[in-house]
PDB file of C-alpha atoms and ligand atoms in Angstrom:
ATOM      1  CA  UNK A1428     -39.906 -57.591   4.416  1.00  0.00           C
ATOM      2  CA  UNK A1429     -41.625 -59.265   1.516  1.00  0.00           C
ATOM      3  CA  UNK A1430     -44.835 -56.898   0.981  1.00  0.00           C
ATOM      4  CA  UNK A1431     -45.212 -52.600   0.989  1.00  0.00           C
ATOM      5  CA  UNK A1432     -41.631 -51.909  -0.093  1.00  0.00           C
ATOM      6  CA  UNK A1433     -41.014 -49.668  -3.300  1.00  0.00           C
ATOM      7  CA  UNK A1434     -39.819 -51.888  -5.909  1.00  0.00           C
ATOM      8  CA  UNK A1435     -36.198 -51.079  -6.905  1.00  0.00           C
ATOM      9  CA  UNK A1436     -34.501 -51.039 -10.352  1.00  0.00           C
ATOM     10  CA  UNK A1437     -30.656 -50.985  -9.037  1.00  0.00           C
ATOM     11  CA  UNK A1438     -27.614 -50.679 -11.155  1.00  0.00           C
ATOM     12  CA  UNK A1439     -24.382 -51.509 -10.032  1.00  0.00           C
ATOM     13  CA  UNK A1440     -21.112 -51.201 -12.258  1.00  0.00           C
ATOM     14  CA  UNK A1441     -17.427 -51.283 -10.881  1.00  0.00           C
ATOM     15  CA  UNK A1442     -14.381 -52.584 -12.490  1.00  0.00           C
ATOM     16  CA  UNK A1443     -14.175 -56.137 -12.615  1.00  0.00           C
ATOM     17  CA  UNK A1444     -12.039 -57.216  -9.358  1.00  0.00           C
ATOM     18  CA  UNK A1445     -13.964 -54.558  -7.405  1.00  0.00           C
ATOM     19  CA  UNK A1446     -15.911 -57.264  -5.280  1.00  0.00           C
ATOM     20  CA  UNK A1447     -19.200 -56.759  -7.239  1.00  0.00           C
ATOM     21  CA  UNK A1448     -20.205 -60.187  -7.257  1.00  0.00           C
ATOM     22  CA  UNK A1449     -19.932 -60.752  -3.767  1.00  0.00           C
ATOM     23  CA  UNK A1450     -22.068 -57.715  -3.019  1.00  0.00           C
ATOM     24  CA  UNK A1451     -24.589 -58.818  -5.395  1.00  0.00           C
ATOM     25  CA  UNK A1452     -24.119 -62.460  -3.721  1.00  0.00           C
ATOM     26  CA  UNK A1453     -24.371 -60.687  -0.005  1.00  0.00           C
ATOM     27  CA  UNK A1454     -27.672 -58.586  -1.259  1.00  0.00           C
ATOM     28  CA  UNK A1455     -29.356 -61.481  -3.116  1.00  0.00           C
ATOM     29  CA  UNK A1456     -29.591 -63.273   0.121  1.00  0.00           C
ATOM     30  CA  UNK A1457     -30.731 -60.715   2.850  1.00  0.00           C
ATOM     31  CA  UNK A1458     -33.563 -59.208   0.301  1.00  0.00           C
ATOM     32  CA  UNK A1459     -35.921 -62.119  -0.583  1.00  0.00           C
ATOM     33  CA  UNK A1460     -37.813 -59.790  -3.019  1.00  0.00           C
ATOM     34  CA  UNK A1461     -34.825 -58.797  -5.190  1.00  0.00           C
ATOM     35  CA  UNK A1462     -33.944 -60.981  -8.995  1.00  0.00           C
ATOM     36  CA  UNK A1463     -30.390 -60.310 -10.383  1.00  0.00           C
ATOM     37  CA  UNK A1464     -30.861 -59.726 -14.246  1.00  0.00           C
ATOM     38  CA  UNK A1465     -28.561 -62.954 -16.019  1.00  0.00           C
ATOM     39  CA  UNK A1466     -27.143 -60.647 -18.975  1.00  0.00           C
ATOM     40  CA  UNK A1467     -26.382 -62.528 -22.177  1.00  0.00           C
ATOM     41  CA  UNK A1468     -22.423 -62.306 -23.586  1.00  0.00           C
ATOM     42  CA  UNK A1469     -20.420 -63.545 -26.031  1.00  0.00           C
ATOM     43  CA  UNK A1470     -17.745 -63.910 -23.848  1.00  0.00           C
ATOM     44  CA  UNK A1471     -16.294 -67.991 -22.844  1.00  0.00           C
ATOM     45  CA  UNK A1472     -17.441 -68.876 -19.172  1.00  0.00           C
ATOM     46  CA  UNK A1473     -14.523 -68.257 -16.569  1.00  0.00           C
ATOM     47  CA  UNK A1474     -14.210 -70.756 -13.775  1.00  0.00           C
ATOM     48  CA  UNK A1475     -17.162 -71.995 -12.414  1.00  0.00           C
ATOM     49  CA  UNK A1476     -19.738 -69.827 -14.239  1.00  0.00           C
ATOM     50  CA  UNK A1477     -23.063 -71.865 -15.598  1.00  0.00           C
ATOM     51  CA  UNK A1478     -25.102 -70.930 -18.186  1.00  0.00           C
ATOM     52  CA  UNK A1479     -28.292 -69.479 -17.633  1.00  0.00           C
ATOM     53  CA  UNK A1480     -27.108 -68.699 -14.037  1.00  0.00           C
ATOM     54  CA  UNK A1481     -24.036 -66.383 -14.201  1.00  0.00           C
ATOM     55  CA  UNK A1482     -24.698 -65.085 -17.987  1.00  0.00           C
ATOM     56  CA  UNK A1483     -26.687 -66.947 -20.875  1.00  0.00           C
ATOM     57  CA  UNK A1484     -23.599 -67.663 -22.868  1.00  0.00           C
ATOM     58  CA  UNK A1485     -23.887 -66.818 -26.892  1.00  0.00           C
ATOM     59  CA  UNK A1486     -22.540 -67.099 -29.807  1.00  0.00           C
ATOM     60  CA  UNK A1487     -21.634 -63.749 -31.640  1.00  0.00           C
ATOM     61  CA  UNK A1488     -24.188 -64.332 -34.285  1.00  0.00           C
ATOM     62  CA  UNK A1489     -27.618 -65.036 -32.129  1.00  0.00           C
ATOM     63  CA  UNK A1490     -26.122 -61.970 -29.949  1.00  0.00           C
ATOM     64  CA  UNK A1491     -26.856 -59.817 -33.155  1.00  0.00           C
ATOM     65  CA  UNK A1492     -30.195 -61.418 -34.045  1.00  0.00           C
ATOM     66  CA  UNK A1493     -31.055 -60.576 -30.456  1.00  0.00           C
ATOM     67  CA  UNK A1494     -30.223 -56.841 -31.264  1.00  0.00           C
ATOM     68  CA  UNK A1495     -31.798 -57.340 -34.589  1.00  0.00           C
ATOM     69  CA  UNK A1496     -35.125 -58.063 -32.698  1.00  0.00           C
ATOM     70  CA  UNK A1497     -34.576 -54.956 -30.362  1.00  0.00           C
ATOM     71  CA  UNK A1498     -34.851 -57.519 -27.428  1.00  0.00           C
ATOM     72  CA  UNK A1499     -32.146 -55.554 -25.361  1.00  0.00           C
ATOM     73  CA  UNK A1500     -32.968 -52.629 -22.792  1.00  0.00           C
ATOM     74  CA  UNK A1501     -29.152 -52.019 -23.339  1.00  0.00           C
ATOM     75  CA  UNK A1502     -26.040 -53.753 -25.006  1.00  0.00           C
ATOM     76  CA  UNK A1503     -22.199 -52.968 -24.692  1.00  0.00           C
ATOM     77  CA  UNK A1504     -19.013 -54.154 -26.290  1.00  0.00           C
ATOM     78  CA  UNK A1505     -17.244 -54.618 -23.050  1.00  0.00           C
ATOM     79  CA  UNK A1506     -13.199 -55.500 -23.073  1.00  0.00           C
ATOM     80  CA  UNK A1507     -13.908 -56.999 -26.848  1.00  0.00           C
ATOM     81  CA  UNK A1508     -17.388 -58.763 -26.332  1.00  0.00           C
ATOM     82  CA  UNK A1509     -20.624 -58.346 -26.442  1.00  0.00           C
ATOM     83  CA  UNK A1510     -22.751 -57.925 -23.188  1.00  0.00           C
ATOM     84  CA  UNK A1511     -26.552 -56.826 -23.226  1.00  0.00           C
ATOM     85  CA  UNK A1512     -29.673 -57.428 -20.644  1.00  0.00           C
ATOM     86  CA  UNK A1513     -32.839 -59.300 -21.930  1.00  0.00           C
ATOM     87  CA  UNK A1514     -35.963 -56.232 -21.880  1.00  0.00           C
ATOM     88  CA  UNK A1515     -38.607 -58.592 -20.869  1.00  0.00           C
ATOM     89  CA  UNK A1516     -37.355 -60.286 -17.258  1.00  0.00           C
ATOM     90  CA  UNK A1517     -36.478 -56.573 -15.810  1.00  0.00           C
ATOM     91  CA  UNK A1518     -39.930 -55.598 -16.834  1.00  0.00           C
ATOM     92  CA  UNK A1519     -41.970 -58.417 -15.883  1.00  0.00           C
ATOM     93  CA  UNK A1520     -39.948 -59.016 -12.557  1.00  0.00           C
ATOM     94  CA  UNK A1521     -40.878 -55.550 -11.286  1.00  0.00           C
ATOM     95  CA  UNK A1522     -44.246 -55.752 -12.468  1.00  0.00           C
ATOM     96  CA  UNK A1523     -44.593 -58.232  -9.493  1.00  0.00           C
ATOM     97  CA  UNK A1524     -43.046 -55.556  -7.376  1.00  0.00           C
ATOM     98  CA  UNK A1525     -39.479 -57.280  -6.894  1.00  0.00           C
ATOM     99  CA  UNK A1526     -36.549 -55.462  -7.166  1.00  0.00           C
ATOM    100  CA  UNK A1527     -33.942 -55.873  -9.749  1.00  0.00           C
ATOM    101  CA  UNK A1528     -30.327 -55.641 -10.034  1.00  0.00           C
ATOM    102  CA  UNK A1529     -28.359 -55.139 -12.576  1.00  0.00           C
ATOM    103  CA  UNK A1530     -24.294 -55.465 -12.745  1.00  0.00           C
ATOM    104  CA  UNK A1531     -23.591 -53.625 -16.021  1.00  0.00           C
ATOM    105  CA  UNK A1532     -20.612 -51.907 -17.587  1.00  0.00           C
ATOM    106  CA  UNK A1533     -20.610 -47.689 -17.889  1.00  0.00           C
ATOM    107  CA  UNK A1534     -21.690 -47.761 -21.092  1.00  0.00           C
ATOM    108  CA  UNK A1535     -24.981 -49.932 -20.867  1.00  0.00           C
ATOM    109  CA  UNK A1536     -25.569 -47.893 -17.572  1.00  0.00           C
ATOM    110  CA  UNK A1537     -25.644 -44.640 -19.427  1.00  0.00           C
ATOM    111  CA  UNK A1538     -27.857 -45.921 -21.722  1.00  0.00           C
ATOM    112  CA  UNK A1539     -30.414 -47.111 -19.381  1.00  0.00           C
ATOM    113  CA  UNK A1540     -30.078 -43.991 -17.140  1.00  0.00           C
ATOM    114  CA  UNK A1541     -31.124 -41.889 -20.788  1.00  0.00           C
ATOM    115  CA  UNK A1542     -34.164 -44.548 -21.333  1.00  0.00           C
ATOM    116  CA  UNK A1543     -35.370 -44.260 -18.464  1.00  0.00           C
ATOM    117  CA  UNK A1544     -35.245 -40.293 -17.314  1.00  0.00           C
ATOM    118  CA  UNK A1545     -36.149 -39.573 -20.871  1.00  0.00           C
ATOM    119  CA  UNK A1546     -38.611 -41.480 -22.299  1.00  0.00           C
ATOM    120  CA  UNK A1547     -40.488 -43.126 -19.252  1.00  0.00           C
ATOM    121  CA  UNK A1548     -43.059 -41.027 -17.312  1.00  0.00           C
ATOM    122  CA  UNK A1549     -42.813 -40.731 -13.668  1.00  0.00           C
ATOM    123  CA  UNK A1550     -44.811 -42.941 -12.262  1.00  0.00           C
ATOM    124  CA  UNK A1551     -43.252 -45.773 -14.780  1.00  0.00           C
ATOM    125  CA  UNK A1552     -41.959 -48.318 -11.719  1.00  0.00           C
ATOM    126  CA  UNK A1553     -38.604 -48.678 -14.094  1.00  0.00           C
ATOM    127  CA  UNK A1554     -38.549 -44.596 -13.591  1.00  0.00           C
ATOM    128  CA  UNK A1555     -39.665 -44.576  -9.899  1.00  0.00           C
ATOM    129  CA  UNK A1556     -37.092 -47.098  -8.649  1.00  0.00           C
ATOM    130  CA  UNK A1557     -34.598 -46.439 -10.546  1.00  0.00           C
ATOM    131  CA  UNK A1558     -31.343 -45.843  -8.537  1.00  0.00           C
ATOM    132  CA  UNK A1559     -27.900 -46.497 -10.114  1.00  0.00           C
ATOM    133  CA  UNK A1560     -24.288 -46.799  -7.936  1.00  0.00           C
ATOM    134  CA  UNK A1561     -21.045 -46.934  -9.171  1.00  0.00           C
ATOM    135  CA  UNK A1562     -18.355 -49.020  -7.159  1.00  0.00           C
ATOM    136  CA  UNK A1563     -14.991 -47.404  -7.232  1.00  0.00           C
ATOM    137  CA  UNK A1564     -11.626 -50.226  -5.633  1.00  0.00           C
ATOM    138  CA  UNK A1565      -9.628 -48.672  -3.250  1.00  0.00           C
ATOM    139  CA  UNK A1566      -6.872 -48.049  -5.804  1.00  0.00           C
ATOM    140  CA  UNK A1567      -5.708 -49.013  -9.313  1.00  0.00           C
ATOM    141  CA  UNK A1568      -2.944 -51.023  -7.403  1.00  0.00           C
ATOM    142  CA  UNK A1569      -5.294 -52.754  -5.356  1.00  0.00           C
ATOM    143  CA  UNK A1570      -7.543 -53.610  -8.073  1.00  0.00           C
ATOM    144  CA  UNK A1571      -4.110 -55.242  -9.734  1.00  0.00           C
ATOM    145  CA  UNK A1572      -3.927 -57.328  -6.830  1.00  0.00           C
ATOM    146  CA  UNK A1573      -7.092 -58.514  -6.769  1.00  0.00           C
ATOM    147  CA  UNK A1574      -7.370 -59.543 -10.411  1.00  0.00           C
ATOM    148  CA  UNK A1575      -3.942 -61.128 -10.014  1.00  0.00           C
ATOM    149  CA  UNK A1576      -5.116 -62.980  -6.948  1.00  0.00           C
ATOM    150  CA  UNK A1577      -8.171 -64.272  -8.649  1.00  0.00           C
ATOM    151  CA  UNK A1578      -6.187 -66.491 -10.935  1.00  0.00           C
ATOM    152  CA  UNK A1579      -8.937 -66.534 -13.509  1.00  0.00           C
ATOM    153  CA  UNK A1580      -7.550 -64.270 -16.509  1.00  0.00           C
ATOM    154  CA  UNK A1581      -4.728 -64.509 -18.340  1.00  0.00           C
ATOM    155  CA  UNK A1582      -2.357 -61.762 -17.971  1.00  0.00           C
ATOM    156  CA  UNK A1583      -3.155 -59.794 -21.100  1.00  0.00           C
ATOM    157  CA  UNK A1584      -6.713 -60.001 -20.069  1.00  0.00           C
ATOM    158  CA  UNK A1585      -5.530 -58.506 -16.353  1.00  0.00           C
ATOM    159  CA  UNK A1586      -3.865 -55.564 -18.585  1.00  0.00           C
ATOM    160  CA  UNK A1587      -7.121 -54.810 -20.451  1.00  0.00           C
ATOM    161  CA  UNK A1588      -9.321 -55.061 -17.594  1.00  0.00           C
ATOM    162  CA  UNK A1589      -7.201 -52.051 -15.599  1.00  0.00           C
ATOM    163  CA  UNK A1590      -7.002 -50.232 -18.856  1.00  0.00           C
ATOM    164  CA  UNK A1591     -10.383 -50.478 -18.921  1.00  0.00           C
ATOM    165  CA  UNK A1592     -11.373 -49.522 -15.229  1.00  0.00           C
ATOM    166  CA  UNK A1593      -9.414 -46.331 -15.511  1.00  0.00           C
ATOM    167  CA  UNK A1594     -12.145 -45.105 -18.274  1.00  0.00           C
ATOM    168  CA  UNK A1595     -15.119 -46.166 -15.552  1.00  0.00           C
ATOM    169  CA  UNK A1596     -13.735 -44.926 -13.018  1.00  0.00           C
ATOM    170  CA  UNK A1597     -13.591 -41.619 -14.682  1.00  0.00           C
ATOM    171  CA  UNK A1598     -17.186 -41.750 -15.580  1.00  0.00           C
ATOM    172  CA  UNK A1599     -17.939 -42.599 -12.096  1.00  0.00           C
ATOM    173  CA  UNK A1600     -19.429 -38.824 -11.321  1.00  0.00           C
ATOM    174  CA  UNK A1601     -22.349 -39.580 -14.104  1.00  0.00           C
ATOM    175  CA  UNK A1602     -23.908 -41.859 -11.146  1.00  0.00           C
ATOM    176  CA  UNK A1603     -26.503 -41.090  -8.414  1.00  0.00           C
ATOM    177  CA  UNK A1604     -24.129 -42.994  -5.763  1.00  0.00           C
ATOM    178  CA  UNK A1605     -20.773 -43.649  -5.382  1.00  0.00           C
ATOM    179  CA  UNK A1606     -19.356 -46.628  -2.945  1.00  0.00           C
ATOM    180  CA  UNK A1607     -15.591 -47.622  -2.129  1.00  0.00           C
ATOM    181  CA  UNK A1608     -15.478 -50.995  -1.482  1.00  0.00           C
ATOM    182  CA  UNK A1609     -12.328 -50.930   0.545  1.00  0.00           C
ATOM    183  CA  UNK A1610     -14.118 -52.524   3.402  1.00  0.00           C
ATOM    184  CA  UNK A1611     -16.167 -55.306   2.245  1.00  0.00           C
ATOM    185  CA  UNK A1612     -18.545 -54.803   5.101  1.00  0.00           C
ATOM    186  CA  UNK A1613     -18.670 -51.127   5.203  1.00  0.00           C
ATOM    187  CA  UNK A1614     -19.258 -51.220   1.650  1.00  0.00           C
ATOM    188  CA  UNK A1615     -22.436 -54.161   1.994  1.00  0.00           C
ATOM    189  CA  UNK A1616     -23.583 -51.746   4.994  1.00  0.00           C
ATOM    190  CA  UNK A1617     -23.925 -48.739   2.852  1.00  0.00           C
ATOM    191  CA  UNK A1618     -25.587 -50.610  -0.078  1.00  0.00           C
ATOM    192  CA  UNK A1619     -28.249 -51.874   2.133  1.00  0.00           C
ATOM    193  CA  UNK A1620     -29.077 -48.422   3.396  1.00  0.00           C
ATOM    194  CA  UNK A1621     -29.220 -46.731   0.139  1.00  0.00           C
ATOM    195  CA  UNK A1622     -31.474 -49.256  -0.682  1.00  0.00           C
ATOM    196  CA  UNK A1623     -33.802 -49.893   2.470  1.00  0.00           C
ATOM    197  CA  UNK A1624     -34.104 -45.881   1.962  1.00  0.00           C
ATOM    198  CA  UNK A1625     -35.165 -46.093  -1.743  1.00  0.00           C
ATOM    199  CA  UNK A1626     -37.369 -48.925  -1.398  1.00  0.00           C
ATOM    200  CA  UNK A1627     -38.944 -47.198   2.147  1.00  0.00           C
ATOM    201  CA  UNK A1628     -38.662 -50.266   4.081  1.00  0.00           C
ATOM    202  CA  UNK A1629     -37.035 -47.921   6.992  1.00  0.00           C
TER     203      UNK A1629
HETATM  204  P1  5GP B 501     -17.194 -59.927 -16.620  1.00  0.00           P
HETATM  205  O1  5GP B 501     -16.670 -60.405 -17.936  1.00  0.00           O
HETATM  206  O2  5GP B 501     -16.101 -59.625 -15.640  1.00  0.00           O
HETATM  207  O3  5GP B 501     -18.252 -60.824 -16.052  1.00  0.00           O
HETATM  208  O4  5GP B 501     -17.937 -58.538 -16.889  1.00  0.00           O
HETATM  209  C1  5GP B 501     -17.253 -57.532 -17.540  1.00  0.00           C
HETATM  210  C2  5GP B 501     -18.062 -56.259 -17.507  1.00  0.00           C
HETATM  211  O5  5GP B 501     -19.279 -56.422 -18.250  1.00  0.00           O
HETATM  212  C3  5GP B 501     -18.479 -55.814 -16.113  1.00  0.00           C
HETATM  213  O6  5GP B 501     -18.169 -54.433 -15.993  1.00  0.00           O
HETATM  214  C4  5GP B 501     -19.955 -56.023 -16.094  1.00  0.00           C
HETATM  215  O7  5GP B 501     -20.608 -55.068 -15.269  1.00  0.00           O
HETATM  216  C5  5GP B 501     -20.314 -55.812 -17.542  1.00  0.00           C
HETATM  217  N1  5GP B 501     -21.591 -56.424 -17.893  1.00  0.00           N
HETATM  218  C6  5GP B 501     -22.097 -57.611 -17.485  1.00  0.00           C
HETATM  219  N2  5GP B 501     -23.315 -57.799 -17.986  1.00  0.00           N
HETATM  220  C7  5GP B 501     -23.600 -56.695 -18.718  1.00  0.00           C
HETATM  221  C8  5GP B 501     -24.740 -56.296 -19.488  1.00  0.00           C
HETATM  222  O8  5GP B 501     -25.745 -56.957 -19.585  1.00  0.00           O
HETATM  223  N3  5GP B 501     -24.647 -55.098 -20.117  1.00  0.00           N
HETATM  224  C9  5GP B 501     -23.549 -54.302 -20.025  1.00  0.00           C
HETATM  225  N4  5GP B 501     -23.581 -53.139 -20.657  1.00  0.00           N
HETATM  226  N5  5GP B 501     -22.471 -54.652 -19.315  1.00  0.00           N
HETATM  227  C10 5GP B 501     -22.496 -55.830 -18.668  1.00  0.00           C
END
């Protein structure tokens, strides 16, 4: 599986509680060749999250230098913080011919989706692989549930999250593929096609 597949620049964005991280969890171990992009935020690590593996945790003021020094493919303010993926590891990774993943908010996705259909030629391999899915829960309720379950957030935080996930989900249309992951299997199943189809390895 490692050599003659397509290297893919995937985007995945869902509203948090959606099961996102166990997809990406599921995918990073069946595809050797894929890299998940560690985003840099602003935001406090939540539960067992390290640094450097979940996020690269920063402070507010070397976010902005970062920005300052155009380092970012894209940055969002996401549920009051800052969130932004590092330009040089997507590029280099696929320059080896890995894939990349990406678990970005709506608003970071747009922007990337514009960067690369606009200003990239064709044959760019950030233009060529690019495929971008939204994950939609199976309802607003259940994503209440879930968060609730999770025990992680604070209650206010819950209530900004599913404020927040009604806006995504309404810009859900604006992506080439949309999933409901009210099946965790069903859901992994259909990722892995869309992607064994993209990167030809069918
Ligand atoms: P969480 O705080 O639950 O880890 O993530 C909150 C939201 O931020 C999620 O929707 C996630 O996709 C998004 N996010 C994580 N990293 C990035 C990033 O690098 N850029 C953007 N735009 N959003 C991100």
């Amino acid at each position: 599986m490692e050599n003659k597949v397509r290297p893919i620049f995937l985007i995945l964005s869902a509203p948090s509680g959606c099961g996102k991280s166990t997809l990406i969890d599921m995918l990073l171990q069946e595809y050797p060749d894929m890299e998940y992009s560690i985003s840099c935020t602003t935001r406090a690590p939540r539960g067992e999250e390290e640094d450097g593996l979940d996020y690269h945790f920063l402070t507010v003021e070397r976010f902005r230098e970062l920005i300052a020094e155009d380092a970012f493919l894209e940055y969002a303010e996401v549920h009051g913080n800052y969130y932004g993926t590092l330009k040089e590891p997507v590029v280099d990774v696929l320059k080896v011919g890995h894939t990349m993943i990406l678990d970005i908010d709506v608003v970071g996705a747009a922007k990337v989706r514009h960067y690369v259909m606009h200003h990239l030629p064709p044959e760019d391999p950030l233009r060529a692989g690019f495929v971008d899915v939204f994950i939609n829960p199976p309802s607003l309720e259940e994503l209440r549930r879930r968060l609730e379950g999770r025990g992680t957030d604070a209650p206010e935080v819950i209530e900004r999250r599913l404020a927040n996930a009604e806006g995504e989900m309404a810009r859900a249309g604006e992506y080439m593929y949309q999933v409901t992951n009210d099946d965790l299997g069903i859901c992994y199943r259909t990722l892995c096609d869309l992607i064994d189809v993209k990167s030809e390895r069918m």
